[in-house]
Short mmCIF file of C-alpha atoms in Angstrom, two decimals:
data_model
loop_
_atom_site.label_atom_id
_atom_site.label_comp_id
_atom_site.label_asym_id
_atom_site.label_seq_id
_atom_site.Cartn_x
_atom_site.Cartn_y
_atom_site.Cartn_z
CA MET A 1 -11.03 12.95 -14.98
CA LYS A 2 -13.16 9.55 -15.23
CA ASN A 3 -10.79 7.09 -16.31
CA VAL A 4 -8.48 5.62 -13.61
CA THR A 5 -6.91 2.23 -14.13
CA VAL A 6 -5.21 0.35 -10.93
CA ILE A 7 -2.35 -2.32 -11.30
CA GLY A 8 -2.35 -4.89 -8.98
CA ALA A 9 -5.69 -6.56 -7.71
CA GLY A 10 -3.90 -7.21 -4.32
CA THR A 11 -4.54 -5.73 -0.89
CA MET A 12 -3.60 -2.30 -1.60
CA GLY A 13 -4.67 -2.51 -5.49
CA ASN A 14 -8.26 -3.73 -4.83
CA GLY A 15 -8.68 -1.22 -1.89
CA ILE A 16 -7.36 1.89 -4.22
CA ALA A 17 -9.85 0.38 -7.23
CA HIS A 18 -13.15 0.23 -4.61
CA THR A 19 -12.39 3.70 -3.34
CA PHE A 20 -12.08 5.32 -6.75
CA ALA A 21 -15.06 3.17 -8.17
CA GLN A 22 -17.33 4.16 -5.12
CA SER A 23 -16.61 7.77 -6.41
CA GLY A 24 -17.82 7.40 -9.52
CA PHE A 25 -14.76 6.80 -11.71
CA ASN A 26 -14.44 4.33 -14.37
CA VAL A 27 -11.83 1.59 -13.29
CA SER A 28 -9.66 -0.75 -15.01
CA LEU A 29 -8.28 -3.07 -12.56
CA VAL A 30 -5.25 -4.91 -14.11
CA ASP A 31 -3.35 -7.97 -13.20
CA ILE A 32 -1.63 -10.82 -14.95
CA SER A 33 -3.54 -13.46 -12.65
CA GLN A 34 -7.20 -13.99 -13.59
CA PRO A 35 -7.73 -15.40 -10.08
CA ALA A 36 -6.07 -12.81 -8.45
CA LEU A 37 -8.71 -10.30 -10.21
CA ASP A 38 -11.53 -12.43 -9.08
CA LYS A 39 -10.16 -12.61 -5.35
CA GLY A 40 -10.18 -8.89 -5.67
CA LEU A 41 -13.61 -8.19 -6.97
CA SER A 42 -14.48 -10.55 -4.35
CA THR A 43 -12.88 -8.51 -1.65
CA ILE A 44 -14.13 -5.59 -2.92
CA ALA A 45 -17.77 -7.01 -2.69
CA LYS A 46 -17.42 -8.07 1.15
CA ASN A 47 -16.07 -4.77 2.01
CA LEU A 48 -19.13 -3.04 0.19
CA ASP A 49 -21.36 -5.79 2.27
CA ARG A 50 -19.54 -4.74 5.49
CA MET A 51 -20.58 -1.01 4.66
CA ILE A 52 -24.00 -1.79 3.87
CA ALA A 53 -24.67 -3.75 7.30
CA ARG A 54 -23.04 -0.33 8.85
CA GLU A 55 -25.52 1.36 7.06
CA LYS A 56 -22.76 3.71 5.30
CA ILE A 57 -24.25 2.62 1.80
CA THR A 58 -26.82 1.31 0.08
CA GLU A 59 -27.21 -2.06 -2.17
CA ALA A 60 -28.01 0.61 -5.14
CA ASP A 61 -24.34 1.97 -4.31
CA LYS A 62 -22.72 -1.56 -4.22
CA LYS A 63 -24.25 -2.55 -7.55
CA SER A 64 -23.09 1.17 -9.05
CA THR A 65 -19.41 0.42 -7.36
CA LEU A 66 -18.86 -2.84 -8.98
CA ASP A 67 -20.25 -1.71 -12.27
CA ASN A 68 -17.78 0.88 -12.39
CA ILE A 69 -14.75 -1.71 -12.38
CA THR A 70 -13.74 -3.65 -15.50
CA THR A 71 -11.08 -6.25 -15.09
CA PHE A 72 -8.08 -7.02 -17.52
CA THR A 73 -5.02 -9.29 -17.72
CA GLU A 74 -3.30 -7.76 -20.29
CA LEU A 75 -1.77 -4.24 -19.65
CA GLU A 76 -2.20 -2.79 -23.19
CA GLU A 77 -6.18 -2.93 -22.92
CA GLY A 78 -6.22 -1.80 -19.44
CA VAL A 79 -4.33 1.20 -19.84
CA LYS A 80 -5.34 2.60 -23.56
CA ASN A 81 -8.14 4.98 -22.28
CA ALA A 82 -6.53 5.45 -18.97
CA GLU A 83 -5.98 9.64 -17.67
CA LEU A 84 -4.51 8.33 -14.59
CA VAL A 85 -2.57 4.87 -13.70
CA VAL A 86 -2.17 4.32 -10.23
CA GLU A 87 0.41 1.44 -9.90
CA ALA A 88 -0.11 -0.88 -6.72
CA ALA A 89 2.55 -3.85 -7.06
CA THR A 90 4.62 -5.35 -4.82
CA GLU A 91 7.06 -3.11 -2.98
CA ASN A 92 9.68 -4.14 -5.29
CA VAL A 93 11.95 -1.46 -7.41
CA ASP A 94 13.09 -3.62 -10.44
CA LEU A 95 9.30 -4.84 -10.99
CA LYS A 96 7.68 -1.47 -10.24
CA ILE A 97 10.69 0.11 -12.93
CA LYS A 98 9.56 -2.49 -15.44
CA ILE A 99 6.00 -1.99 -15.00
CA PHE A 100 6.75 1.81 -15.43
CA GLY A 101 8.17 1.34 -18.56
CA GLN A 102 5.81 -0.39 -20.01
CA MET A 103 2.84 1.98 -18.71
CA ASP A 104 4.86 4.73 -20.19
CA ALA A 105 5.00 2.76 -23.90
CA LEU A 106 1.34 2.02 -23.51
CA ALA A 107 -0.53 4.66 -22.01
CA PRO A 108 -1.76 8.16 -23.61
CA GLN A 109 0.62 10.64 -23.58
CA ASP A 110 -1.37 12.74 -21.32
CA CYS A 111 -1.93 10.61 -18.58
CA ILE A 112 -0.38 10.82 -15.37
CA LEU A 113 1.50 8.02 -14.06
CA ALA A 114 1.04 7.31 -10.05
CA THR A 115 2.49 4.78 -7.96
CA ASN A 116 1.20 3.69 -4.15
CA THR A 117 4.68 2.95 -3.11
CA SER A 118 5.67 3.45 0.40
CA SER A 119 9.27 3.96 0.42
CA ILE A 120 10.68 3.78 -3.25
CA SER A 121 11.98 7.07 -4.72
CA ILE A 122 9.37 8.59 -7.07
CA THR A 123 12.38 10.13 -9.05
CA GLN A 124 14.18 6.81 -9.55
CA ILE A 125 10.85 5.40 -11.39
CA ALA A 126 10.36 8.35 -12.94
CA ALA A 127 13.56 8.38 -14.68
CA GLN A 128 12.50 5.67 -16.46
CA THR A 129 9.65 6.90 -18.27
CA THR A 130 9.77 9.75 -21.13
CA ARG A 131 7.51 11.64 -19.05
CA PRO A 132 8.85 12.15 -15.47
CA GLU A 133 7.16 15.36 -15.14
CA LYS A 134 3.55 13.45 -15.19
CA VAL A 135 5.12 10.61 -12.40
CA ILE A 136 3.97 11.12 -8.71
CA GLY A 137 3.28 9.10 -5.53
CA MET A 138 -0.04 8.34 -4.49
CA HIS A 139 0.66 6.42 -1.02
CA PHE A 140 -2.54 4.95 0.11
CA MET A 141 -3.09 3.58 3.53
CA ASN A 142 -4.59 0.64 4.46
CA PRO A 143 -7.80 -0.34 4.47
CA VAL A 144 -7.86 2.19 1.43
CA PRO A 145 -11.66 2.89 1.54
CA ILE A 146 -11.49 3.50 5.45
CA MET A 147 -8.14 5.52 5.86
CA LYS A 148 -8.33 8.89 4.98
CA LEU A 149 -4.41 9.67 4.52
CA VAL A 150 -2.72 10.17 0.78
CA GLU A 151 0.79 10.70 0.93
CA ILE A 152 1.45 12.66 -2.19
CA ILE A 153 5.25 12.65 -2.96
CA ARG A 154 6.79 14.94 -5.81
CA GLY A 155 9.65 13.53 -7.70
CA TYR A 156 12.70 15.75 -8.69
CA SER A 157 10.82 16.72 -11.91
CA THR A 158 6.94 16.37 -11.18
CA SER A 159 5.17 19.39 -12.48
CA ASP A 160 3.07 21.77 -10.29
CA GLU A 161 0.18 21.04 -12.39
CA VAL A 162 0.16 17.65 -12.06
CA THR A 163 0.92 17.72 -8.18
CA ASN A 164 -2.06 20.11 -8.01
CA THR A 165 -4.26 17.72 -10.13
CA ILE A 166 -3.61 14.89 -7.95
CA MET A 167 -4.14 16.86 -4.58
CA GLU A 168 -7.44 17.75 -5.78
CA LEU A 169 -8.50 14.43 -6.98
CA SER A 170 -7.59 12.96 -3.59
CA LYS A 171 -9.98 15.44 -2.36
CA THR A 172 -12.87 14.47 -4.46
CA LEU A 173 -11.94 10.50 -2.88
CA GLY A 174 -12.73 12.01 0.55
CA LYS A 175 -9.29 11.73 1.66
CA THR A 176 -6.81 14.20 3.26
CA PRO A 177 -3.96 14.80 0.79
CA THR A 178 -0.59 15.65 2.48
CA GLU A 179 2.17 16.97 0.14
CA VAL A 180 5.88 15.49 1.09
CA ASN A 181 9.16 15.31 -0.74
CA ASP A 182 11.01 12.29 -2.06
CA TYR A 183 13.59 10.78 0.31
CA PRO A 184 13.15 7.09 1.56
CA GLY A 185 10.62 6.26 3.23
CA PHE A 186 8.84 9.41 2.97
CA VAL A 187 7.08 10.62 6.42
CA ALA A 188 4.86 7.60 7.19
CA ASN A 189 7.10 5.13 7.26
CA ARG A 190 10.49 6.94 7.70
CA ILE A 191 8.83 7.08 11.20
CA LEU A 192 6.68 3.97 11.48
CA MET A 193 9.09 1.52 10.39
CA PRO A 194 11.71 2.14 13.01
CA MET A 195 9.36 2.00 15.41
CA ILE A 196 8.02 -1.22 14.44
CA ASN A 197 11.66 -2.44 13.99
CA GLU A 198 12.50 -1.45 17.38
CA ALA A 199 9.75 -3.38 18.96
CA ILE A 200 10.98 -6.33 17.22
CA GLU A 201 14.16 -5.77 18.61
CA THR A 202 12.54 -5.44 22.01
CA LEU A 203 11.25 -8.78 21.29
CA TYR A 204 14.37 -10.48 19.99
CA ASN A 205 16.24 -9.07 22.81
CA GLY A 206 13.88 -11.00 25.27
CA VAL A 207 12.45 -7.68 26.92
CA ALA A 208 9.01 -8.71 26.94
CA GLY A 209 6.69 -10.96 24.82
CA VAL A 210 4.61 -10.26 21.77
CA GLN A 211 1.33 -9.31 23.58
CA GLU A 212 3.06 -7.50 26.55
CA ILE A 213 4.90 -5.06 24.09
CA ASP A 214 1.89 -4.58 22.12
CA THR A 215 0.02 -3.98 25.40
CA VAL A 216 2.51 -1.44 26.60
CA MET A 217 2.12 0.62 23.48
CA LYS A 218 -1.86 0.48 22.97
CA LEU A 219 -2.39 1.65 26.96
CA GLY A 220 0.64 3.57 27.30
CA MET A 221 0.99 5.76 24.21
CA ALA A 222 -2.73 5.17 22.96
CA HIS A 223 -2.19 3.22 19.53
CA PRO A 224 -5.03 1.70 18.52
CA MET A 225 -2.72 -1.42 17.62
CA GLY A 226 0.10 -2.64 19.22
CA PRO A 227 3.38 -2.33 16.54
CA LEU A 228 3.60 -5.90 16.32
CA GLN A 229 0.09 -6.55 15.41
CA LEU A 230 0.43 -3.77 13.33
CA ALA A 231 3.58 -5.60 11.34
CA ASP A 232 1.40 -8.29 10.83
CA PHE A 233 -1.48 -6.41 9.53
CA ILE A 234 1.19 -4.67 6.99
CA GLY A 235 2.93 -8.00 6.06
CA LEU A 236 6.44 -8.68 7.74
CA ASP A 237 7.73 -9.28 3.95
CA VAL A 238 6.52 -5.43 3.19
CA CYS A 239 8.08 -4.05 6.43
CA LEU A 240 11.52 -5.73 5.61
CA SER A 241 11.17 -4.78 1.99
CA ILE A 242 10.66 -0.85 3.39
CA LEU A 243 13.66 -1.08 5.92
CA GLU A 244 15.98 -2.45 3.28
CA VAL A 245 15.16 0.43 1.04
CA MET A 246 15.43 2.70 3.84
CA TYR A 247 18.71 1.47 4.84
CA ASP A 248 20.05 1.60 1.17
CA GLY A 249 19.16 4.76 0.99
CA PHE A 250 20.38 6.76 3.80
CA LYS A 251 23.24 4.19 4.74
CA ASN A 252 22.29 4.48 8.14
CA PRO A 253 22.46 1.37 10.55
CA LYS A 254 19.13 2.60 12.54
CA TYR A 255 17.38 1.37 9.81
CA ALA A 256 18.89 -2.15 9.53
CA PRO A 257 16.51 -4.83 9.43
CA CYS A 258 16.18 -6.72 12.83
CA PRO A 259 17.70 -10.60 12.30
CA LEU A 260 14.54 -11.73 14.04
CA LEU A 261 12.09 -10.33 10.92
CA VAL A 262 14.61 -11.36 8.59
CA ASN A 263 14.32 -14.90 9.67
CA MET A 264 10.31 -14.75 10.29
CA VAL A 265 10.04 -13.65 6.56
CA MET A 266 12.64 -16.46 5.29
CA ALA A 267 10.84 -19.05 7.47
CA GLY A 268 7.37 -17.77 5.45
CA LYS A 269 5.51 -16.33 8.40
CA ARG A 270 4.62 -12.84 6.60
CA GLY A 271 1.43 -12.11 9.38
CA VAL A 272 -2.11 -11.92 8.52
CA LYS A 273 -1.54 -12.92 4.94
CA SER A 274 0.20 -16.11 5.58
CA GLY A 275 -1.64 -17.18 8.74
CA GLU A 276 0.93 -16.45 11.04
CA GLY A 277 3.51 -14.17 12.20
CA PHE A 278 3.92 -12.67 15.49
CA TYR A 279 0.57 -13.68 15.99
CA ASP A 280 -1.54 -16.87 14.62
CA TYR A 281 -4.21 -16.37 12.35
CA SER A 282 -4.36 -19.90 10.99
CA GLU A 283 -7.81 -20.88 12.58
CA SER A 284 -9.41 -17.88 13.40
CA ARG A 285 -9.00 -13.91 13.03
CA LYS A 286 -8.27 -13.62 16.58
CA ALA A 287 -4.66 -13.27 17.23
CA GLU A 288 -3.27 -15.87 19.53
CA HIS A 289 0.43 -16.03 20.60
CA VAL A 290 3.14 -17.59 18.30
CA SER A 291 5.41 -19.75 19.53
CA LYS A 292 8.39 -18.59 21.54
CA SER A 293 10.94 -20.26 19.39
CA PHE A 294 11.29 -17.38 16.93
CA ALA A 295 12.34 -15.26 19.96
#
């Protein structure tokens, strides 16, 4: 397998494209927006520069990685030679179902269709295609070039052959693939999101402030990042979407999003990506306390 297509040039998409390209794959990066593609390539170049500064790679490695990436705004052109397509669009079930229907119609019949979804049913997505046995979840962690874990999620119809292929492929990327079953949130987010949601509830109920909650979790539980800072890093809109998928999937009130999270997302406070969340990122990347008016 040499030809990989990545759908979506956002944070996850450009990270996945970077990782495959650095490992020697021919990568087609597809997005409907040329500015998004340009921004994605710029992000990849900056991340490669950081790796050069840390003496992890050379200038030649950077050039080779970037040369391995071709961009497309038309899905048909981007997937026509693909052996694997990894979809990394927004965490929205309707959007993903639409994209998979298009990929199924346009990609070669022997092509494996993977999704980077962090919570949505692989079985549901696969059911929209004529090749459910070739549909699988590849949930990369952010930042993709650095984080070792890839959750490999089998749908109800995913074949053993496809699962084994993707497990081995993930290892060639320098990742540690871990196979999990297809339930809302899988493993990573089924455990992580209730913790983040409980931290937001703790703030909402006035038990402690943002920095105090994060300090307790960092120093008391040895977490490298507090849950509220991590929520900002993931994106509060993404956290909300995942919790809604889990709440809808399990019908269990413990997964219901905190009203504070809902209000912040409605107000456009989505975390690092918007410049403000539980911390203020508007003037520098150093976290400053957001106004307590949200609480």
